């Protein structure tokens, strides 16, 4: 059934409205000869234990050196780039978790909307999803390990501590914490019925009627619903569209790549984290999406790491405020997981090289220490971004006049084919990347 | 087309709220300490107190003045370095401002407030499916968590959206799971069964199935279907069948279609043009009642009354009474009390160190949870006075729990029957419940247990994994029970490390923490409340010595009051019962309406508290006053504007 409601009409909200005029999708690799660049942000929460001493890298090539927490990266050092000294202007102080987390992938302060919803700017992953997401079966993925907590913290919904991907100023892209459900989304599995379209047509008609009967904020909620239904419609159409472009084509999913995970949440935290990381590898491998975020922990995390030697039974947030030694041990463990993940991308063949060659992976957190402050940010990049990043180096940006992370985000978006003149406080690209 | 009665809101002009002398007093106080920074075009925080104090407090400046009162009352302002304001002057200034704000707020009595109903919360979705199918499927466990806001509940309409790629798909998948349970009676009628019973029974009969589907849609959509909607549903069923789908498969598709519709998923209410307010329809009222009291959809009786146009006047009050007495009102215990007081989800509490507290077994934990859920279920269903939450000497114990509390089971007058409810079925209890012992309502006489404050669930939830946390317990009493504001802690706040000197006990360590001036001003207000519960350990057991071997000191000194132990705390709270009742009313309104309290609601809170005083403070009295109010019965029309809404 044809409808009169366009997608664009529903791309409302301050963040979207502000970003659209500058958004321009460049057909950087439109020939399809080469695999596209994929971007992921692997996020950990609650800062780094004893960061000044334990989080650094220096040098390049064979002589590159790593601190205690980054040591596991030594085995993939040829494929990583460690920018030291970047920060977010206006966020270098010690505002709390709910004020820092939702702006990590965007910029600008967090406001308070009605009923304590956070008010943020659209994050880069969602800006890119709007611009290029239509080219893959899934426009973007938001994954996590800890569910968003109920309730509020320091005057804001806990949503602000549990989401780094924000579609609109008040709506996160809800993250998936169930491995099996994320898997279904990635491989386009899950049940499809030939009657789906008739169901969607009818509920769209219901929504249009309801829309006419309500007003104000109720109507905007129905608009959101309409958009969400249409997104499902589009996805069904893309999965059914078997035509392959000329040139490079991603492999079709096979069970040997990864089996469907068990339906329940994994009992062990480490297994859960590994599974979610594996799912990012799978999604990129079959080019189900080019954009993913994964939160290994929420801010104000309640995860416990007492399976690690030397770590007590407090939760991560408590440890981050009270015990830097234990926190550093936990940071080290997550770097190990990240290094395994990078190695898996590297071991996956793609085109004439590895999958990692065409990836641009950001690994970091919105805080430098457990005490909330962020004079600089812990950050590692992995992958060559389609031969656009010279890896195997650490670069110290701390003496530059412009140290803002937004420069990196402009550079990342360029490489993803989304060119912005300005982002946050800057129009500069991060120098010395290529 | 429904008839609309439009009330034009008459905004009476608000007389100046205070005498000129008071205004002058306020201006003088402010002039000395505030206007140096807060004046002119570059006023700090864009608050120009010089201009604001030239005339009476205006409605348009309501929110600014409220912020001023808060900053003054919490000692946030004036900042260090500015001219100090004595406590007496500070109190006077705040009193003058608050009096004026109250006057303005009360002039708004009757404004129903901004109501966005939003989609079903996850609890509402699960309960609705339970009531539609008779099966407890708990499907929402795989949904991303609902955000909370407003007065702290997860049913805030403005936050409940279906707003992302994939959000709708969750509902599509969920609807399929529900539809997987469809089966047919020997007569060919629609029913739902557990998986293991699939394949038994009859095959669908077209006529019976059509009728049952329309009835299902009517219940799911919570209103009578328009003729066009009925025809479309039947047509769709036939189309799918004509496309070669067997009839039982076509029924399944129809059920998915009904459950994915915004008519099911959203609680949106019809709008009306104009600038005034108007009453919601009777079907909408039925829904508001059932989502408030049952976290679920209306039942047959409620729907029939709305169909017949009889859901008004005394009939509503009678329905409220019936619904409160119904087993389904356990949802109020879990959703309202559970979220307000923080015990929802305690049956899965994982914040206790099991090596340190091996006694904290899964079964004990579930019985602790049952004690609290049953206590509130009983408060609601037996319609007890609300102050009993704090002051009752009764509670719900199992033998295991009595043992945990070190109460000799032989001394308890156990009733013959447990007031046992199928809590698993009502989704109140999760996990392995096979050997959970029933809990019985017992009166404990002089024993310190009884009521909320002595419950192990609360005492455990307000402790850290390894020790008690008087600050957390104190803050919980201060904020959640008494409803007092605590400003945010200063940035870069420390925690009490668990690895600091072993010889110091928690009281000594906290007192050290409070020696920092920035911490002391707030901690001195609530830490002592927590100290009074120090005779209960981190899993709620009685104790006479703490972990360092020192004798327990459960004395509390709040400056203007001092007392000892849980009994002293109760006496203190008894003196502040009005604050508790008002906070309870505030939370109840926030939950019932799914939004934050607005200035216009202050009058409603007044009347809830006043009415309850005439009715022995019974729980139902608060609910009756609330459900009678314009806030509950009316909506603002599409073009309603209120100055107080402006940020």
Coordinates of N, CA and C in Angstrom, one line a residue, chain A residues 17-141:
Chain A
X17 N 17.5 17.9 13.0 CA 17.3 19.1 12.2 C 18.5 19.9 12.1
X18 N 19.3 19.9 13.1 CA 20.6 20.7 13.1 C 21.6 20.1 12.2
X19 N 21.6 18.7 12.2 CA 22.7 18.1 11.4 C 22.4 18.0 9.9
X20 N 21.1 18.0 9.6 CA 20.8 17.7 8.2 C 21.4 18.7 7.2
X21 N 21.4 20.0 7.4 CA 21.9 20.9 6.4 C 23.3 20.6 6.0
X22 N 24.1 20.1 6.9 CA 25.5 19.9 6.6 C 25.8 18.4 6.1
X23 N 24.8 17.6 6.3 CA 25.1 16.2 6.0 C 25.1 16.0 4.5
X24 N 26.1 15.3 4.1 CA 26.2 15.0 2.7 C 26.8 13.7 2.5
X25 N 26.1 12.8 1.8 CA 26.7 11.4 1.7 C 27.5 11.4 0.4
X26 N 28.8 11.2 0.6 CA 29.7 11.1 -0.5 C 29.9 9.7 -1.0
X27 N 29.8 9.4 -2.2 CA 30.0 8.1 -2.7 C 31.5 7.7 -2.8
X28 N 32.1 7.6 -1.6 CA 33.6 7.5 -1.6 C 34.0 6.2 -2.3
X29 N 33.3 5.1 -2.0 CA 33.7 3.8 -2.6 C 32.5 3.3 -3.4
X30 N 31.8 4.2 -4.1 CA 30.6 3.8 -4.7 C 30.7 2.8 -5.8
X31 N 31.9 2.6 -6.3 CA 32.1 1.6 -7.3 C 31.8 0.3 -6.8
X32 N 32.0 0.1 -5.5 CA 31.7 -1.2 -4.9 C 32.9 -2.2 -5.2
X33 N 34.0 -1.7 -5.7 CA 35.1 -2.6 -6.0 C 35.8 -3.0 -4.7
X34 N 35.7 -2.2 -3.7 CA 36.4 -2.4 -2.5 C 35.4 -2.6 -1.3
X35 N 35.8 -3.3 -0.3 CA 34.9 -3.4 0.8 C 34.8 -2.0 1.4
X36 N 33.7 -1.6 2.0 CA 33.5 -0.3 2.6 C 34.2 -0.3 4.0
X37 N 34.4 0.9 4.5 CA 35.0 1.1 5.9 C 33.9 0.8 6.9
X38 N 34.2 0.1 8.0 CA 33.2 -0.1 9.0 C 33.7 0.6 10.3
X39 N 32.8 1.1 11.0 CA 33.2 1.9 12.3 C 32.5 1.2 13.5
X40 N 33.3 1.0 14.5 CA 32.7 0.6 15.8 C 33.3 1.4 16.9
X41 N 32.5 1.7 17.9 CA 33.0 2.2 19.2 C 32.7 1.2 20.3
X42 N 33.9 0.6 20.8 CA 33.8 -0.3 21.9 C 34.1 0.5 23.2
X43 N 33.1 0.6 24.0 CA 33.1 1.5 25.1 C 33.2 0.8 26.5
X44 N 34.0 1.3 27.3 CA 34.0 0.8 28.7 C 33.7 2.0 29.6
X45 N 33.1 1.7 30.8 CA 32.6 2.8 31.6 C 33.5 3.0 32.9
X46 N 33.2 4.1 33.5 CA 33.8 4.4 34.9 C 35.3 4.7 34.9
X47 N 35.9 5.0 33.8 CA 37.2 5.5 33.8 C 38.3 4.5 34.0
X48 N 39.5 4.9 34.2 CA 40.7 4.1 34.3 C 41.3 4.2 35.6
X49 N 41.7 3.1 36.2 CA 42.4 3.1 37.5 C 43.8 3.6 37.4
X50 N 44.1 4.6 38.1 CA 45.5 5.1 38.1 C 46.0 5.5 36.7
X51 N 45.1 6.2 36.0 CA 45.3 6.4 34.5 C 46.6 7.1 34.2
X52 N 47.0 8.1 35.0 CA 48.2 8.8 34.7 C 49.4 7.9 34.6
X53 N 49.5 6.9 35.4 CA 50.6 5.9 35.3 C 50.4 4.7 34.5
X54 N 49.1 4.3 34.4 CA 48.9 3.0 33.8 C 48.2 3.0 32.4
X55 N 47.9 4.2 31.8 CA 47.4 4.2 30.5 C 48.2 5.1 29.6
X56 N 49.1 4.6 28.9 CA 49.9 5.4 27.9 C 50.5 4.4 26.9
X57 N 50.9 5.0 25.7 CA 51.7 4.3 24.7 C 52.6 5.3 24.1
X58 N 53.7 4.9 23.7 CA 54.6 5.8 23.0 C 55.5 5.1 21.9
X59 N 56.0 5.9 21.0 CA 56.9 5.4 20.0 C 56.1 4.8 18.8
X60 N 56.8 4.2 17.9 CA 56.1 3.6 16.7 C 56.9 2.4 16.2
X61 N 56.2 1.6 15.4 CA 56.8 0.5 14.8 C 57.2 -0.6 15.9
X62 N 58.3 -1.2 15.6 CA 58.8 -2.3 16.5 C 59.1 -1.8 17.9
X63 N 59.4 -0.5 18.0 CA 59.9 0.0 19.3 C 58.7 0.6 20.1
X64 N 57.5 0.5 19.6 CA 56.3 1.0 20.3 C 56.2 0.4 21.7
X65 N 56.0 1.2 22.7 CA 55.9 0.8 24.1 C 54.5 1.0 24.7
X66 N 54.1 0.1 25.6 CA 52.8 0.2 26.2 C 52.8 0.2 27.7
X67 N 51.9 0.9 28.3 CA 51.8 0.9 29.8 C 51.2 -0.5 30.2
X68 N 51.0 -0.6 31.5 CA 50.5 -1.8 32.1 C 49.1 -2.2 31.6
X69 N 48.2 -1.2 31.5 CA 46.9 -1.6 31.1 C 46.8 -1.8 29.6
X70 N 47.6 -1.2 28.8 CA 47.6 -1.3 27.3 C 48.5 -2.5 26.8
X71 N 49.2 -3.1 27.8 CA 50.2 -4.1 27.4 C 49.6 -5.2 26.4
X72 N 48.3 -5.7 26.6 CA 47.8 -6.7 25.8 C 47.8 -6.3 24.3
X73 N 47.9 -5.0 24.0 CA 47.8 -4.6 22.6 C 49.1 -4.8 21.9
X74 N 50.2 -5.2 22.6 CA 51.5 -5.3 22.0 C 51.4 -6.3 20.8
X75 N 50.6 -7.4 20.9 CA 50.5 -8.4 19.9 C 49.8 -7.9 18.6
X76 N 49.1 -6.8 18.7 CA 48.5 -6.3 17.5 C 49.0 -4.9 17.2
X77 N 50.2 -4.6 17.7 CA 50.6 -3.2 17.7 C 50.7 -2.6 16.3
X78 N 51.0 -3.5 15.3 CA 51.1 -2.9 13.9 C 49.8 -2.4 13.4
X79 N 48.7 -2.7 14.1 CA 47.4 -2.3 13.6 C 46.6 -1.3 14.4
X80 N 47.3 -0.8 15.4 CA 46.6 0.2 16.2 C 47.3 1.6 16.2
X81 N 46.5 2.5 16.6 CA 47.0 3.9 16.7 C 46.5 4.5 18.0
X82 N 47.4 5.0 18.8 CA 47.0 5.4 20.1 C 47.2 7.0 20.2
X83 N 46.1 7.7 20.1 CA 46.1 9.2 20.3 C 46.1 9.5 21.8
X84 N 47.1 10.2 22.3 CA 47.1 10.5 23.7 C 46.8 12.0 23.8
X85 N 46.1 12.4 24.9 CA 46.0 13.8 25.2 C 44.7 14.5 24.6
X86 N 43.9 13.7 23.9 CA 42.6 14.4 23.4 C 41.6 14.5 24.5
X87 N 40.7 15.5 24.4 CA 39.7 15.6 25.4 C 38.5 16.2 24.8
X88 N 37.4 16.5 25.6 CA 36.2 17.1 25.0 C 36.1 18.5 25.7
X89 N 36.2 19.6 25.0 CA 36.1 20.9 25.5 C 34.8 21.0 26.3
X90 N 34.9 21.6 27.5 CA 33.7 21.8 28.3 C 33.4 20.5 29.1
X91 N 34.1 19.4 28.9 CA 33.8 18.2 29.7 C 35.0 17.7 30.4
X92 N 36.0 18.6 30.6 CA 37.3 18.1 31.2 C 37.2 18.0 32.7
X93 N 36.2 18.7 33.3 CA 36.1 18.7 34.7 C 35.5 17.4 35.2
X94 N 34.8 17.5 36.4 CA 34.4 16.3 37.0 C 32.9 16.2 37.1
X95 N 32.2 16.6 36.1 CA 30.7 16.3 36.1 C 30.5 14.8 36.2
X96 N 29.3 14.5 36.7 CA 29.1 13.0 37.0 C 28.8 12.2 35.7
X97 N 28.6 10.9 36.0 CA 28.4 9.9 34.9 C 27.3 10.3 33.9
X98 N 26.2 10.7 34.4 CA 25.0 10.9 33.6 C 25.2 12.2 32.7
X99 N 26.1 13.0 33.1 CA 26.4 14.3 32.3 C 27.4 14.0 31.3
X100 N 28.3 13.0 31.5 CA 29.4 12.8 30.5 C 29.0 11.8 29.5
X101 N 28.5 10.7 29.9 CA 28.3 9.5 29.1 C 27.5 9.8 27.8
X102 N 26.4 10.4 27.8 CA 25.6 10.6 26.6 C 26.2 11.5 25.6
X103 N 27.2 12.3 26.0 CA 27.8 13.2 25.0 C 29.1 12.7 24.5
X104 N 29.5 11.5 24.9 CA 30.8 11.0 24.5 C 31.0 10.9 23.0
X105 N 29.9 10.5 22.3 CA 30.0 10.4 20.8 C 29.4 11.6 20.1
X106 N 29.1 12.6 20.9 CA 28.7 13.8 20.2 C 29.5 15.0 20.8
X107 N 28.8 16.0 21.1 CA 29.5 17.1 21.9 C 28.4 17.9 22.5
X108 N 28.8 18.7 23.5 CA 27.8 19.6 24.0 C 27.3 19.1 25.3
X109 N 26.8 20.0 26.1 CA 26.3 19.7 27.4 C 25.0 18.9 27.4
X110 N 24.8 18.2 28.5 CA 23.5 17.4 28.6 C 22.5 18.3 29.3
X111 N 21.4 18.5 28.8 CA 20.3 19.2 29.4 C 19.3 18.2 30.0
X112 N 18.3 18.8 30.7 CA 17.2 18.0 31.2 C 15.9 18.3 30.5
X113 N 15.4 17.3 29.8 CA 14.1 17.5 29.2 C 13.0 17.2 30.2
X114 N 11.8 17.2 29.7 CA 10.7 17.0 30.6 C 10.8 15.6 31.2
X115 N 10.3 15.5 32.4 CA 10.3 14.2 33.1 C 11.7 13.5 33.2
X116 N 12.7 14.4 33.3 CA 14.1 13.9 33.6 C 14.7 13.1 32.5
X117 N 14.2 13.2 31.3 CA 14.9 12.6 30.2 C 16.1 13.5 29.9
X118 N 17.2 12.8 29.5 CA 18.4 13.7 29.2 C 18.1 14.3 27.8
X119 N 18.8 15.5 27.6 CA 18.6 16.2 26.4 C 20.0 16.3 25.8
X120 N 20.3 15.6 24.7 CA 21.7 15.6 24.2 C 21.7 15.9 22.7
X121 N 22.8 15.8 22.1 CA 22.9 16.0 20.7 C 23.0 14.6 20.0
X122 N 22.6 14.5 18.8 CA 22.7 13.3 18.1 C 24.2 12.8 18.0
X123 N 24.4 11.5 18.2 CA 25.8 11.0 18.3 C 26.2 10.6 16.9
X124 N 27.6 10.6 16.7 CA 28.1 10.4 15.4 C 27.6 9.1 14.7
X125 N 27.5 8.1 15.5 CA 27.1 6.8 14.9 C 25.7 6.9 14.3
X126 N 24.8 7.7 14.9 CA 23.5 7.9 14.4 C 23.4 8.9 13.3
X127 N 24.3 9.9 13.3 CA 24.4 10.8 12.1 C 24.8 9.9 10.9
X128 N 25.8 9.1 11.1 CA 26.2 8.2 10.0 C 25.1 7.2 9.6
X129 N 24.4 6.7 10.5 CA 23.3 5.8 10.2 C 22.3 6.4 9.4
X130 N 22.0 7.7 9.7 CA 21.0 8.4 8.8 C 21.5 8.6 7.4
X131 N 22.8 8.9 7.3 CA 23.4 9.2 6.0 C 23.7 8.0 5.1
X132 N 24.2 6.9 5.7 CA 24.7 5.8 4.9 C 24.0 4.5 5.3
X133 N 23.2 4.5 6.4 CA 22.7 3.2 6.9 C 21.7 2.5 6.0
X134 N 21.2 3.2 5.0 CA 20.3 2.6 4.1 C 20.9 1.6 3.2
X135 N 22.3 1.6 3.1 CA 23.0 0.8 2.2 C 23.2 -0.6 2.7
X136 N 22.9 -0.9 4.0 CA 23.1 -2.2 4.6 C 21.8 -2.7 5.2
X137 N 21.7 -4.0 5.3 CA 20.4 -4.5 5.9 C 20.1 -3.9 7.3
X138 N 21.1 -3.7 8.1 CA 20.8 -3.0 9.4 C 21.5 -1.7 9.4
X139 N 20.8 -0.6 9.7 CA 21.4 0.7 9.5 C 22.5 0.9 10.5
X140 N 22.3 0.5 11.7 CA 23.4 0.6 12.7 C 23.0 -0.3 13.9
X141 N 24.0 -0.7 14.6 CA 23.8 -1.6 15.8 C 24.2 -0.9 17.1

